[in-house]
């Protein structure tokens, strides 16, 4: 699985850098650093709802467990901040990871 944090100008202004730093700590805390690749992304096209984070590279079983799936089989998480990123990760992403 890849987790891509938007670093487009709008999301950048809303705190992408802090979200990336927090996600690094969270991946370590939940011991999934080897299973998830954290990347920065250009604009994901949902600027009004930033910071946006996209999870892609999902296996079929991950897709089946996802609560909301984009047409291309990815997940896009909206309004992510350094304050809520752990809660969103635990709810939307961690359950999909095959340990
Ligand atoms: S700048 Fe992040 S979605 Fe456009």
mmCIF file with all atom_site columns, C-alpha atoms and ligand atoms in Angstrom:
data_model
loop_
_atom_site.group_PDB
_atom_site.id
_atom_site.type_symbol
_atom_site.label_atom_id
_atom_site.label_alt_id
_atom_site.label_comp_id
_atom_site.label_asym_id
_atom_site.label_entity_id
_atom_site.label_seq_id
_atom_site.pdbx_PDB_ins_code
_atom_site.Cartn_x
_atom_site.Cartn_y
_atom_site.Cartn_z
_atom_site.occupancy
_atom_site.B_iso_or_equiv
_atom_site.pdbx_formal_charge
_atom_site.auth_seq_id
_atom_site.auth_comp_id
_atom_site.auth_asym_id
_atom_site.auth_atom_id
_atom_site.pdbx_PDB_model_num
ATOM   1   C  CA  . UNK A 1 1  ? 0.000   0.000  0.000  1.00 0.00 ? 1  UNK A CA  1
ATOM   2   C  CA  . UNK A 1 2  ? 1.128   3.514  -0.778 1.00 0.00 ? 2  UNK A CA  1
ATOM   3   C  CA  . UNK A 1 3  ? 0.019   6.490  1.264  1.00 0.00 ? 3  UNK A CA  1
ATOM   4   C  CA  . UNK A 1 4  ? 0.405   9.725  -0.654 1.00 0.00 ? 4  UNK A CA  1
ATOM   5   C  CA  . UNK A 1 5  ? 0.059   13.035 1.136  1.00 0.00 ? 5  UNK A CA  1
ATOM   6   C  CA  . UNK A 1 6  ? -0.838  15.924 -1.150 1.00 0.00 ? 6  UNK A CA  1
ATOM   7   C  CA  . UNK A 1 7  ? 1.773   18.643 -1.106 1.00 0.00 ? 7  UNK A CA  1
ATOM   8   C  CA  . UNK A 1 8  ? 0.043   20.828 -3.686 1.00 0.00 ? 8  UNK A CA  1
ATOM   9   C  CA  . UNK A 1 9  ? -0.078  24.494 -2.768 1.00 0.00 ? 9  UNK A CA  1
ATOM   10  C  CA  . UNK A 1 10 ? -3.468  24.447 -1.050 1.00 0.00 ? 10 UNK A CA  1
ATOM   11  C  CA  . UNK A 1 11 ? -2.777  21.326 1.014  1.00 0.00 ? 11 UNK A CA  1
ATOM   12  C  CA  . UNK A 1 12 ? 0.724   22.567 1.749  1.00 0.00 ? 12 UNK A CA  1
ATOM   13  C  CA  . UNK A 1 13 ? -0.737  25.714 3.289  1.00 0.00 ? 13 UNK A CA  1
ATOM   14  C  CA  . UNK A 1 14 ? -3.091  23.594 5.373  1.00 0.00 ? 14 UNK A CA  1
ATOM   15  C  CA  . UNK A 1 15 ? -0.257  21.578 6.888  1.00 0.00 ? 15 UNK A CA  1
ATOM   16  C  CA  . UNK A 1 16 ? 0.829   18.724 4.604  1.00 0.00 ? 16 UNK A CA  1
ATOM   17  C  CA  . UNK A 1 17 ? 4.301   18.754 6.076  1.00 0.00 ? 17 UNK A CA  1
ATOM   18  C  CA  . UNK A 1 18 ? 2.975   18.199 9.595  1.00 0.00 ? 18 UNK A CA  1
ATOM   19  C  CA  . UNK A 1 19 ? 0.710   15.403 8.351  1.00 0.00 ? 19 UNK A CA  1
ATOM   20  C  CA  . UNK A 1 20 ? 3.680   13.657 6.710  1.00 0.00 ? 20 UNK A CA  1
ATOM   21  C  CA  . UNK A 1 21 ? 5.749   13.949 9.876  1.00 0.00 ? 21 UNK A CA  1
ATOM   22  C  CA  . UNK A 1 22 ? 2.877   12.610 11.982 1.00 0.00 ? 22 UNK A CA  1
ATOM   23  C  CA  . UNK A 1 23 ? 2.284   9.731  9.574  1.00 0.00 ? 23 UNK A CA  1
ATOM   24  C  CA  . UNK A 1 24 ? 5.942   8.741  9.792  1.00 0.00 ? 24 UNK A CA  1
ATOM   25  C  CA  . UNK A 1 25 ? 5.575   8.436  13.575 1.00 0.00 ? 25 UNK A CA  1
ATOM   26  C  CA  . UNK A 1 26 ? 2.249   6.629  13.270 1.00 0.00 ? 26 UNK A CA  1
ATOM   27  C  CA  . UNK A 1 27 ? 3.602   4.026  10.822 1.00 0.00 ? 27 UNK A CA  1
ATOM   28  C  CA  . UNK A 1 28 ? 6.411   3.371  13.276 1.00 0.00 ? 28 UNK A CA  1
ATOM   29  C  CA  . UNK A 1 29 ? 4.080   3.247  16.280 1.00 0.00 ? 29 UNK A CA  1
ATOM   30  C  CA  . UNK A 1 30 ? 1.798   0.667  14.614 1.00 0.00 ? 30 UNK A CA  1
ATOM   31  C  CA  . UNK A 1 31 ? 4.788   -1.251 13.268 1.00 0.00 ? 31 UNK A CA  1
ATOM   32  C  CA  . UNK A 1 32 ? 3.701   -1.075 9.630  1.00 0.00 ? 32 UNK A CA  1
ATOM   33  C  CA  . UNK A 1 33 ? 6.617   0.879  8.194  1.00 0.00 ? 33 UNK A CA  1
ATOM   34  C  CA  . UNK A 1 34 ? 7.579   -2.093 6.013  1.00 0.00 ? 34 UNK A CA  1
ATOM   35  C  CA  . UNK A 1 35 ? 4.060   -2.538 4.674  1.00 0.00 ? 35 UNK A CA  1
ATOM   36  C  CA  . UNK A 1 36 ? 3.209   1.029  3.780  1.00 0.00 ? 36 UNK A CA  1
ATOM   37  C  CA  . UNK A 1 37 ? 5.185   3.344  1.544  1.00 0.00 ? 37 UNK A CA  1
ATOM   38  C  CA  . UNK A 1 38 ? 4.747   6.990  2.492  1.00 0.00 ? 38 UNK A CA  1
ATOM   39  C  CA  . UNK A 1 39 ? 5.052   9.462  -0.371 1.00 0.00 ? 39 UNK A CA  1
ATOM   40  C  CA  . UNK A 1 40 ? 4.258   13.054 -1.253 1.00 0.00 ? 40 UNK A CA  1
ATOM   41  C  CA  . UNK A 1 41 ? 1.852   13.718 -4.101 1.00 0.00 ? 41 UNK A CA  1
ATOM   42  C  CA  . UNK A 1 42 ? 0.985   16.546 -6.445 1.00 0.00 ? 42 UNK A CA  1
ATOM   43  C  CA  . UNK A 1 43 ? -2.509  18.036 -6.249 1.00 0.00 ? 43 UNK A CA  1
ATOM   44  C  CA  . UNK A 1 44 ? -5.146  15.328 -5.871 1.00 0.00 ? 44 UNK A CA  1
ATOM   45  C  CA  . UNK A 1 45 ? -7.913  17.539 -7.219 1.00 0.00 ? 45 UNK A CA  1
ATOM   46  C  CA  . UNK A 1 46 ? -9.844  18.053 -3.983 1.00 0.00 ? 46 UNK A CA  1
ATOM   47  C  CA  . UNK A 1 47 ? -8.169  21.262 -2.827 1.00 0.00 ? 47 UNK A CA  1
ATOM   48  C  CA  . UNK A 1 48 ? -11.136 22.596 -0.841 1.00 0.00 ? 48 UNK A CA  1
ATOM   49  C  CA  . UNK A 1 49 ? -11.046 19.493 1.377  1.00 0.00 ? 49 UNK A CA  1
ATOM   50  C  CA  . UNK A 1 50 ? -7.322  19.421 2.143  1.00 0.00 ? 50 UNK A CA  1
ATOM   51  C  CA  . UNK A 1 51 ? -5.150  18.164 3.476  1.00 0.00 ? 51 UNK A CA  1
ATOM   52  C  CA  . UNK A 1 52 ? -5.924  15.221 1.218  1.00 0.00 ? 52 UNK A CA  1
ATOM   53  C  CA  . UNK A 1 53 ? -4.279  11.840 1.600  1.00 0.00 ? 53 UNK A CA  1
ATOM   54  C  CA  . UNK A 1 54 ? -4.618  9.052  -0.937 1.00 0.00 ? 54 UNK A CA  1
ATOM   55  C  CA  . UNK A 1 55 ? -4.070  5.361  -0.259 1.00 0.00 ? 55 UNK A CA  1
ATOM   56  C  CA  . UNK A 1 56 ? -3.507  3.258  -3.355 1.00 0.00 ? 56 UNK A CA  1
ATOM   57  C  CA  . UNK A 1 57 ? -1.843  0.051  -4.406 1.00 0.00 ? 57 UNK A CA  1
ATOM   58  C  CA  . UNK A 1 58 ? -4.526  -1.831 -2.480 1.00 0.00 ? 58 UNK A CA  1
ATOM   59  C  CA  . UNK A 1 59 ? -4.906  -5.583 -2.866 1.00 0.00 ? 59 UNK A CA  1
ATOM   60  C  CA  . UNK A 1 60 ? -8.342  -7.005 -3.698 1.00 0.00 ? 60 UNK A CA  1
ATOM   61  C  CA  . UNK A 1 61 ? -8.950  -8.011 -0.089 1.00 0.00 ? 61 UNK A CA  1
ATOM   62  C  CA  . UNK A 1 62 ? -7.991  -4.527 1.089  1.00 0.00 ? 62 UNK A CA  1
ATOM   63  C  CA  . UNK A 1 63 ? -10.488 -3.063 -1.355 1.00 0.00 ? 63 UNK A CA  1
ATOM   64  C  CA  . UNK A 1 64 ? -13.210 -5.329 -0.020 1.00 0.00 ? 64 UNK A CA  1
ATOM   65  C  CA  . UNK A 1 65 ? -12.594 -4.070 3.510  1.00 0.00 ? 65 UNK A CA  1
ATOM   66  C  CA  . UNK A 1 66 ? -12.537 -0.382 2.548  1.00 0.00 ? 66 UNK A CA  1
ATOM   67  C  CA  . UNK A 1 67 ? -15.565 1.673  3.555  1.00 0.00 ? 67 UNK A CA  1
ATOM   68  C  CA  . UNK A 1 68 ? -15.316 4.085  0.630  1.00 0.00 ? 68 UNK A CA  1
ATOM   69  C  CA  . UNK A 1 69 ? -13.470 3.403  -2.581 1.00 0.00 ? 69 UNK A CA  1
ATOM   70  C  CA  . UNK A 1 70 ? -12.802 5.744  -5.496 1.00 0.00 ? 70 UNK A CA  1
ATOM   71  C  CA  . UNK A 1 71 ? -13.523 4.530  -9.019 1.00 0.00 ? 71 UNK A CA  1
ATOM   72  C  CA  . UNK A 1 72 ? -9.827  3.830  -9.555 1.00 0.00 ? 72 UNK A CA  1
ATOM   73  C  CA  . UNK A 1 73 ? -9.687  1.577  -6.489 1.00 0.00 ? 73 UNK A CA  1
ATOM   74  C  CA  . UNK A 1 74 ? -7.929  4.029  -4.219 1.00 0.00 ? 74 UNK A CA  1
ATOM   75  C  CA  . UNK A 1 75 ? -9.082  5.700  -1.023 1.00 0.00 ? 75 UNK A CA  1
ATOM   76  C  CA  . UNK A 1 76 ? -8.972  9.447  -0.574 1.00 0.00 ? 76 UNK A CA  1
ATOM   77  C  CA  . UNK A 1 77 ? -9.072  10.852 2.926  1.00 0.00 ? 77 UNK A CA  1
ATOM   78  C  CA  . UNK A 1 78 ? -10.079 14.487 3.283  1.00 0.00 ? 78 UNK A CA  1
ATOM   79  C  CA  . UNK A 1 79 ? -9.541  17.206 5.860  1.00 0.00 ? 79 UNK A CA  1
ATOM   80  C  CA  . UNK A 1 80 ? -6.571  15.454 7.429  1.00 0.00 ? 80 UNK A CA  1
ATOM   81  C  CA  . UNK A 1 81 ? -4.645  17.440 10.046 1.00 0.00 ? 81 UNK A CA  1
ATOM   82  C  CA  . UNK A 1 82 ? -1.795  16.572 12.361 1.00 0.00 ? 82 UNK A CA  1
ATOM   83  C  CA  . UNK A 1 83 ? -4.386  16.476 15.155 1.00 0.00 ? 83 UNK A CA  1
ATOM   84  C  CA  . UNK A 1 84 ? -6.765  13.967 13.527 1.00 0.00 ? 84 UNK A CA  1
ATOM   85  C  CA  . UNK A 1 85 ? -4.401  11.948 11.323 1.00 0.00 ? 85 UNK A CA  1
ATOM   86  C  CA  . UNK A 1 86 ? -3.921  9.128  13.842 1.00 0.00 ? 86 UNK A CA  1
ATOM   87  C  CA  . UNK A 1 87 ? -7.662  8.755  14.388 1.00 0.00 ? 87 UNK A CA  1
ATOM   88  C  CA  . UNK A 1 88 ? -8.281  8.673  10.621 1.00 0.00 ? 88 UNK A CA  1
ATOM   89  C  CA  . UNK A 1 89 ? -5.417  6.215  10.091 1.00 0.00 ? 89 UNK A CA  1
ATOM   90  C  CA  . UNK A 1 90 ? -6.729  3.851  12.768 1.00 0.00 ? 90 UNK A CA  1
ATOM   91  C  CA  . UNK A 1 91 ? -10.271 4.001  11.411 1.00 0.00 ? 91 UNK A CA  1
ATOM   92  C  CA  . UNK A 1 92 ? -9.753  4.004  7.652  1.00 0.00 ? 92 UNK A CA  1
ATOM   93  C  CA  . UNK A 1 93 ? -6.330  2.592  6.837  1.00 0.00 ? 93 UNK A CA  1
ATOM   94  C  CA  . UNK A 1 94 ? -4.965  0.327  9.567  1.00 0.00 ? 94 UNK A CA  1
ATOM   95  C  CA  . UNK A 1 95 ? -7.846  -2.204 9.332  1.00 0.00 ? 95 UNK A CA  1
ATOM   96  C  CA  . UNK A 1 96 ? -6.980  -2.755 5.656  1.00 0.00 ? 96 UNK A CA  1
ATOM   97  C  CA  . UNK A 1 97 ? -3.330  -3.565 6.192  1.00 0.00 ? 97 UNK A CA  1
ATOM   98  C  CA  . UNK A 1 98 ? -2.535  -7.243 5.973  1.00 0.00 ? 98 UNK A CA  1
ATOM   99  C  CA  . UNK A 1 99 ? -0.208  -7.949 8.879  1.00 0.00 ? 99 UNK A CA  1
HETATM 100 S  S1  . LIG B 2 .  ? -3.524  20.974 -3.390 1.00 0.00 ? 1  LIG B S1  1
HETATM 101 FE FE1 . LIG B 2 .  ? -4.060  19.145 -2.359 1.00 0.00 ? 1  LIG B FE1 1
HETATM 102 S  S2  . LIG B 2 .  ? -5.787  18.462 -3.460 1.00 0.00 ? 1  LIG B S2  1
HETATM 103 FE FE2 . LIG B 2 .  ? -5.169  20.225 -4.546 1.00 0.00 ? 1  LIG B FE2 1
#
